[in-house]
Amino acid sequence: MNAKPIKRVGFVGLGIMGSRMARNLARKGFEVTVWNRTRSRAESLQADGIKIASSPAALASQVDAFCTCVSDPPALREVALGKEGLLASSRSGQLFVDFSTVSPEFSRELEAAAARQGVDFVEAPVTGSKTGAEKGTLLLMVGAKPGALERAQPIFQAVGEKVVHCGPVGAGSQVKLAGNALISMMLEGLCEGMLLTQRAGVDPRKFLEVVQSSGFRSPYYEFKGPSILRREFETHFSIDLMFKDLSLFLDSAARHRIPTPSIAAVRETYQLARAQGKGAQDIAAVVTALEDLSGEKLH
Amino acid sequence: MNAKPIKRVGFVGLGIMGSRMARNLARKGFEVTVWNRTRSRAESLQADGIKIASSPAALASQVDAFCTCVSDPPALREVALGKEGLLASSRSGQLFVDFSTVSPEFSRELEAAAARQGVDFVEAPVTGSKTGAEKGTLLLMVGAKPGALERAQPIFQAVGEKVVHCGPVGAGSQVKLAGNALISMMLEGLCEGMLLTQRAGVDPRKFLEVVQSSGFRSPYYEFKGPSILRREFETHFSIDLMFKDLSLFLDSAARHRIPTPSIAAVRETYQLARAQGKGAQDIAAVVTALEDLSGEKLH
Amino acid sequence: MNAKPIKRVGFVGLGIMGSRMARNLARKGFEVTVWNRTRSRAESLQADGIKIASSPAALASQVDAFCTCVSDPPALREVALGKEGLLASSRSGQLFVDFSTVSPEFSRELEAAAARQGVDFVEAPVTGSKTGAEKGTLLLMVGAKPGALERAQPIFQAVGEKVVHCGPVGAGSQVKLAGNALISMMLEGLCEGMLLTQRAGVDPRKFLEVVQSSGFRSPYYEFKGPSILRREFETHFSIDLMFKDLSLFLDSAARHRIPTPSIAAVRETYQLARAQGKGAQDIAAVVTALEDLSGEKLH
Amino acid sequence: MNAKPIKRVGFVGLGIMGSRMARNLARKGFEVTVWNRTRSRAESLQADGIKIASSPAALASQVDAFCTCVSDPPALREVALGKEGLLASSRSGQLFVDFSTVSPEFSRELEAAAARQGVDFVEAPVTGSKTGAEKGTLLLMVGAKPGALERAQPIFQAVGEKVVHCGPVGAGSQVKLAGNALISMMLEGLCEGMLLTQRAGVDPRKFLEVVQSSGFRSPYYEFKGPSILRREFETHFSIDLMFKDLSLFLDSAARHRIPTPSIAAVRETYQLARAQGKGAQDIAAVVTALEDLSGEKLH
């Protein structure tokens, strides 16, 4: 495999995270070409000198490396493996970096498909929310063979500030799924506790003050607690995406025969929120699903 | 009610937390008298100039204020309201500070019983674990009338470093129960995630590294994550006590009609650990209960 | 203890079940005296030759045996052990039959309190719903010492058609709690299945037809399935009472350290229904709580 | 499509159910040809005049109709759609009857693939356990277009005694998944209740007697209750298969946004049993998983 330095980078998937990551790649000096199913989202990046390709396949033919950051496995399957997909016109020596959150099995399937074209594959799901994507301070959970990892480092440096190499392809996805499951538990405990506290006649701000003064404080609570009380539910990470990731986590637990009863219970809360039509809202809005259940509204 | 300054302090309940708190009171200059069901635990404090009373009632007759820090509501009922209990020989003008975690309802019952004797009652459940009790850096969740709160401040300063006044008596318990429920969710998410990560062939240290590099990091994970991997389960907070607190949380949720499905699920994991005979172990040992379930042992 | 034949029977608690059981006792030839907190419910029985007492204590002084069938442990505590309660004016040789569903521990406490007055105590929680109470075809789960059991048989024959002697006092309650937990699981499985079936575009009647044609058919499904589809939710057994019984079951599981994760999950559905203000409705109305969660209404 | 009467029937998948169904087809006069991955299971049917094909494709070329009854969707995908699969050598006018339990989506995919070859497809998942398969008394939950349904009736009559036409292809699977979820809830309630009853010192036979004397009695309990107490766990329906079906149910619930918290909780018990290496045992053996959790063994 030929491994010349990467200058031209393609980016497919311009959602909350992807659009900001593509812009950071351009700002760090890469020549960036993008493609997005909804073309208007791509057009908003043209001011940053970013070009638009007519399809994933067209994009792949114009770059040294191509990145994906799409919402779920079926979307990734189409842009990577579809008739007009990236690998349909890729060539030996290219690099494929996937920032999406998918199952470890699907990541390995992509690695194998890429290898058949002589393309190096790296999985690098991210965490850090919209703000981290904006500022280029994301945390990347990378699964890759050593050589491929090294090639991807300049791209990683442009979008994130911390890279954890978790192991071969699949390991990054595995850690990402566990991380999102952890977040769902932290948030659920906060929401259930705030609602009961308030219903019992106690100001939930007191509960938040205790949390933030204690050993179980977290930047996450520092961020989400007050925004929940201000009822700011701007979407950083949507309920639909968390539901998808919890489902992938539970599928993985099923495959590996690890009982995870609490995460199974938490997923149902996300199901509730989706059933209420809140799937596109931020995960903090699960509190509103719980509010609807309990008839208690935080104020 | 007469409110002269407090010099002589009684302390009932010398467990992991209470023994350290009593010693800190003595070090800060209070004349301390203690009582404990198992007398040997009291004797170990005599080197610090601490006296031993023959019963809670005898203790109450010798002090300006008396404190309790016992394991559960029945124990508190006996030492406070029993025939040989504190209120059996209390007198008007005394102060009663309860550091135990009980239900808000029981706290209010104690306040009423104390008031009938002219005794001020303050609830002040704590968090901060053994280390915080040792160093006098506990966080106190206080429920009290303003006057009683003020009187208790010198005692609070001797054992803790942060006081959150949550509201009237009952509010401190309510917040404490929510705080412990939150901890149980945080810990459960960590344990379920570590087990699946390892079973899938990924080093759980990578998962911990991601957690600690992310926005959802917490001192709690910094502390518990590595100690779980080193299999250090020294008891800071026992599974039996957490089970009791989660049960009180769910009782409170039932009374207030707040559905809390995830915390209900987590409580069952503590039940499992208890059924396996691990009730006296630290809550971090729930991971060993999950290990037994899954046949996967962290290493 | 003197054990003359029982002619005069008192009955306290004239709810859905109790009013029908009292009437059957009168029809079978007993001289019946009743008391109910809401007096109007007692008055409707006067046409059957039933007398009304002014208090539980007054009732106990006029009869050979007294029965209770009240909604929960606090209510039973008051009518049995309160100042104006049954045992306040009971006398040696009487028989006390409790048809309520309470915890095994409370049943044993009542037996001990009765014994101190020379009164035989028998617990006999029932199942069979309103129709069974009406027709005198209830199933009784009896906990009693052999002698007391024998004395109570004429009363049992008047209200039920099947007596299962489960063991000493406490055993009947234990079996009753397990029975109600079982019903809650059967009903929940039916409701969750019907909703998903319909949402997926399949007539839920087909699901019911399969259930009723299969080896897992039950008279319970024969009864509840069609009434749910007709949206007939006349109260046979209320959501509040089932929630109380599931809570007693989980308390018992906690005491005995038996993990019961599924019943813990089901209880939360009843909590939801209560939070929606449906506590007084029949347990079949949990389906409407699930409908509200899912936005799918059975038709 | 040509619809001549069916004489020669192929059968793929000779597990607990399939082997008995194939034999019944032969006994009712069909000329039966079978194929099974493990050839020895096919050989045991030769005494009944049943022929063995060398592959699913070879089988399809020799029959008027072919049936499948395999353990899960991947197995069905291979025998139906694989290179050597049934549809690889099927011809217009044939009938394809699938008795497996798969997702409604996969059933519809098979119907479409069959239609492209001019083959009628019918889904007919069954219930009735090993005994029903043996005696030809199964209950069939059929999804089919009217014409195809009619063609399949002679086959249905040979293996079952009750056909419920649930709707078009997909409807039968949907009802089957709900039915199995219902069974899992019924069984779980029985097991959790029996364990707690016994731990509390009461004979679980008393609980079973109450269940079987009550309105919530069921042939299923009549069958499973005593066999659990006799510790007879002969495999009628395996834990692995129930886990697969509960997973399909939850996938369907996720797709349709129906929260099913209790069935999510029950699935975790099956996960536990699998983690303990009990996947191949009968679903009644979930009680032994719960026994291991609780340290209480039924006797």
Tab-separated table of C-alpha atoms in Angstrom, chain D residues 60-247:
chain	number	residue	atom	x	y	z
D	60	ALA	CA	-36.382	-27.656	-4.241
D	61	SER	CA	-35.943	-29.183	-7.676
D	62	GLN	CA	-37.737	-32.383	-6.607
D	63	VAL	CA	-40.920	-31.104	-4.916
D	64	ASP	CA	-44.205	-29.230	-5.383
D	65	ALA	CA	-43.844	-27.354	-2.106
D	66	PHE	CA	-41.008	-26.828	0.311
D	67	CYS	CA	-41.155	-26.030	4.012
D	68	THR	CA	-38.580	-24.587	6.390
D	69	CYS	CA	-38.363	-24.746	10.162
D	70	VAL	CA	-34.958	-23.463	11.232
D	71	SER	CA	-33.670	-21.798	14.362
D	72	ASP	CA	-33.046	-18.194	13.383
D	73	PRO	CA	-32.997	-15.596	10.605
D	74	PRO	CA	-29.378	-16.195	9.493
D	75	ALA	CA	-30.038	-19.927	9.151
D	76	LEU	CA	-33.192	-19.226	7.164
D	77	ARG	CA	-31.376	-16.721	4.967
D	78	GLU	CA	-28.850	-19.353	4.050
D	79	VAL	CA	-31.228	-22.212	3.303
D	80	ALA	CA	-33.653	-19.984	1.410
D	81	LEU	CA	-31.516	-17.357	-0.295
D	82	GLY	CA	-28.007	-18.833	-0.252
D	83	LYS	CA	-26.080	-20.112	-3.262
D	84	GLU	CA	-27.264	-23.656	-2.600
D	85	GLY	CA	-30.563	-22.399	-1.210
D	86	LEU	CA	-34.154	-23.302	-2.016
D	87	LEU	CA	-34.887	-20.332	-4.254
D	88	ALA	CA	-31.741	-20.999	-6.269
D	89	SER	CA	-33.508	-23.866	-8.027
D	90	SER	CA	-37.162	-23.189	-7.379
D	91	ARG	CA	-39.594	-22.825	-10.229
D	92	SER	CA	-42.798	-20.981	-10.914
D	93	GLY	CA	-45.870	-22.492	-9.302
D	94	GLN	CA	-44.172	-23.913	-6.264
D	95	LEU	CA	-45.237	-23.118	-2.700
D	96	PHE	CA	-42.865	-22.079	0.079
D	97	VAL	CA	-44.120	-22.514	3.679
D	98	ASP	CA	-41.911	-21.162	6.455
D	99	PHE	CA	-42.617	-22.445	9.971
D	100	SER	CA	-39.643	-20.622	11.580
D	101	THR	CA	-40.004	-17.627	13.859
D	102	VAL	CA	-38.342	-14.635	12.249
D	103	SER	CA	-39.044	-10.916	12.040
D	104	PRO	CA	-42.025	-9.664	10.041
D	105	GLU	CA	-39.583	-7.720	7.857
D	106	PHE	CA	-37.601	-10.791	6.957
D	107	SER	CA	-40.778	-12.711	6.184
D	108	ARG	CA	-41.794	-10.000	3.751
D	109	GLU	CA	-38.326	-10.053	2.197
D	110	LEU	CA	-38.721	-13.793	1.615
D	111	GLU	CA	-42.161	-13.326	0.109
D	112	ALA	CA	-40.736	-10.805	-2.358
D	113	ALA	CA	-37.785	-13.045	-3.246
D	114	ALA	CA	-40.144	-15.984	-3.776
D	115	ALA	CA	-42.484	-13.895	-5.904
D	116	ARG	CA	-39.609	-13.040	-8.239
D	117	GLN	CA	-39.391	-16.788	-8.987
D	118	GLY	CA	-43.130	-17.221	-9.278
D	119	VAL	CA	-43.253	-19.021	-5.934
D	120	ASP	CA	-46.077	-18.488	-3.438
D	121	PHE	CA	-44.836	-17.755	0.082
D	122	VAL	CA	-46.673	-18.408	3.322
D	123	GLU	CA	-45.383	-17.805	6.860
D	124	ALA	CA	-46.763	-20.089	9.525
D	125	PRO	CA	-44.874	-19.955	12.808
D	126	VAL	CA	-46.213	-22.510	15.244
D	127	THR	CA	-46.828	-23.002	18.920
D	128	GLY	CA	-47.653	-26.146	20.822
D	129	SER	CA	-44.209	-27.399	21.850
D	130	LYS	CA	-42.685	-30.779	21.128
D	131	THR	CA	-45.824	-32.649	22.095
D	132	GLY	CA	-47.971	-30.686	19.659
D	133	ALA	CA	-45.452	-31.274	16.878
D	134	GLU	CA	-45.471	-34.985	17.694
D	135	LYS	CA	-49.248	-35.310	17.663
D	136	GLY	CA	-49.921	-32.914	14.799
D	137	THR	CA	-51.886	-30.587	17.054
D	138	LEU	CA	-49.899	-27.417	16.565
D	139	LEU	CA	-51.415	-23.958	16.427
D	140	LEU	CA	-50.333	-22.052	13.303
D	141	MET	CA	-50.137	-18.273	13.089
D	142	VAL	CA	-50.377	-17.659	9.393
D	143	GLY	CA	-49.471	-14.640	7.319
D	144	ALA	CA	-50.387	-15.091	3.677
D	145	LYS	CA	-52.246	-13.780	0.692
D	146	PRO	CA	-55.634	-15.547	0.407
D	147	GLY	CA	-54.681	-17.721	-2.587
D	148	ALA	CA	-51.449	-18.901	-1.061
D	149	LEU	CA	-53.194	-19.613	2.231
D	150	GLU	CA	-55.661	-21.923	0.487
D	151	ARG	CA	-52.897	-23.837	-1.267
D	152	ALA	CA	-51.095	-24.421	2.025
D	153	GLN	CA	-54.114	-25.811	3.882
D	154	PRO	CA	-53.390	-29.511	3.219
D	155	ILE	CA	-49.923	-29.049	4.664
D	156	PHE	CA	-51.329	-27.176	7.648
D	157	GLN	CA	-53.874	-29.945	8.269
D	158	ALA	CA	-51.072	-32.485	8.408
D	159	VAL	CA	-49.112	-30.730	11.132
D	160	GLY	CA	-51.611	-28.729	13.138
D	161	GLU	CA	-55.149	-28.567	14.331
D	162	LYS	CA	-55.790	-24.836	14.452
D	163	VAL	CA	-54.922	-22.193	11.866
D	164	VAL	CA	-55.281	-18.507	12.690
D	165	HIS	CA	-54.983	-16.364	9.597
D	166	CYS	CA	-53.491	-13.190	11.063
D	167	GLY	CA	-53.259	-11.157	7.857
D	168	PRO	CA	-50.746	-10.756	5.033
D	169	VAL	CA	-47.191	-12.070	5.306
D	170	GLY	CA	-45.584	-10.491	8.393
D	171	ALA	CA	-48.753	-10.617	10.478
D	172	GLY	CA	-48.140	-14.210	11.554
D	173	SER	CA	-44.618	-13.413	12.732
D	174	GLN	CA	-45.860	-10.369	14.584
D	175	VAL	CA	-48.454	-12.398	16.485
D	176	LYS	CA	-45.971	-15.196	17.147
D	177	LEU	CA	-43.470	-12.779	18.692
D	178	ALA	CA	-46.162	-11.338	20.943
D	179	GLY	CA	-47.216	-14.844	21.954
D	180	ASN	CA	-43.718	-15.848	22.945
D	181	ALA	CA	-43.237	-12.609	24.863
D	182	LEU	CA	-46.456	-13.422	26.716
D	183	ILE	CA	-45.185	-16.889	27.615
D	184	SER	CA	-41.930	-15.439	28.917
D	185	MET	CA	-43.870	-13.112	31.218
D	186	MET	CA	-46.140	-15.888	32.465
D	187	LEU	CA	-43.187	-18.137	33.200
D	188	GLU	CA	-41.103	-15.406	34.820
D	189	GLY	CA	-43.919	-14.465	37.183
D	190	LEU	CA	-44.299	-18.108	38.150
D	191	CYS	CA	-40.580	-18.606	38.795
D	192	GLU	CA	-40.011	-15.385	40.753
D	193	GLY	CA	-43.095	-16.127	42.831
D	194	MET	CA	-42.153	-19.744	43.548
D	195	LEU	CA	-38.683	-18.775	44.704
D	196	LEU	CA	-39.836	-16.049	47.043
D	197	THR	CA	-42.616	-18.239	48.396
D	198	GLN	CA	-40.213	-20.997	49.263
D	199	ARG	CA	-37.560	-18.704	50.702
D	200	ALA	CA	-40.230	-17.254	52.973
D	201	GLY	CA	-40.820	-20.744	54.323
D	202	VAL	CA	-43.965	-21.651	52.404
D	203	ASP	CA	-44.305	-24.756	50.250
D	204	PRO	CA	-44.322	-23.606	46.601
D	205	ARG	CA	-46.813	-26.399	45.891
D	206	LYS	CA	-49.356	-24.305	47.771
D	207	PHE	CA	-48.665	-21.439	45.402
D	208	LEU	CA	-49.123	-23.748	42.416
D	209	GLU	CA	-52.340	-25.119	43.892
D	210	VAL	CA	-53.669	-21.584	44.216
D	211	VAL	CA	-52.646	-20.714	40.658
D	212	GLN	CA	-54.343	-23.804	39.288
D	213	SER	CA	-57.513	-23.234	41.335
D	214	SER	CA	-57.828	-19.612	40.304
D	215	GLY	CA	-59.089	-17.613	37.357
D	216	PHE	CA	-55.504	-17.108	36.216
D	217	ARG	CA	-54.896	-20.836	35.809
D	218	SER	CA	-53.544	-22.030	32.503
D	219	PRO	CA	-52.642	-25.338	30.833
D	220	TYR	CA	-49.187	-23.817	30.605
D	221	TYR	CA	-48.893	-23.591	34.392
D	222	GLU	CA	-50.468	-27.039	34.752
D	223	PHE	CA	-47.632	-28.326	32.598
D	224	LYS	CA	-44.643	-26.262	33.718
D	225	GLY	CA	-45.289	-25.836	37.449
D	226	PRO	CA	-45.028	-29.486	38.458
D	227	SER	CA	-42.211	-30.202	36.020
D	228	ILE	CA	-40.179	-27.378	37.544
D	229	LEU	CA	-40.689	-28.848	41.010
D	230	ARG	CA	-39.661	-32.281	39.700
D	231	ARG	CA	-36.686	-30.528	38.067
D	232	GLU	CA	-37.560	-31.955	34.671
D	233	PHE	CA	-36.079	-29.571	32.165
D	234	GLU	CA	-36.293	-31.624	28.977
D	235	THR	CA	-35.982	-29.136	26.124
D	236	HIS	CA	-39.291	-28.308	24.453
D	237	PHE	CA	-38.342	-24.739	23.636
D	238	SER	CA	-34.819	-23.618	24.349
D	239	ILE	CA	-33.606	-20.575	26.231
D	240	ASP	CA	-31.530	-19.566	23.200
D	241	LEU	CA	-34.600	-19.612	20.962
D	242	MET	CA	-36.705	-17.648	23.428
D	243	PHE	CA	-33.897	-15.119	23.762
D	244	LYS	CA	-33.815	-14.798	19.986
D	245	ASP	CA	-37.595	-14.291	19.867
D	246	LEU	CA	-37.603	-11.726	22.689
D	247	SER	CA	-34.837	-9.889	20.839
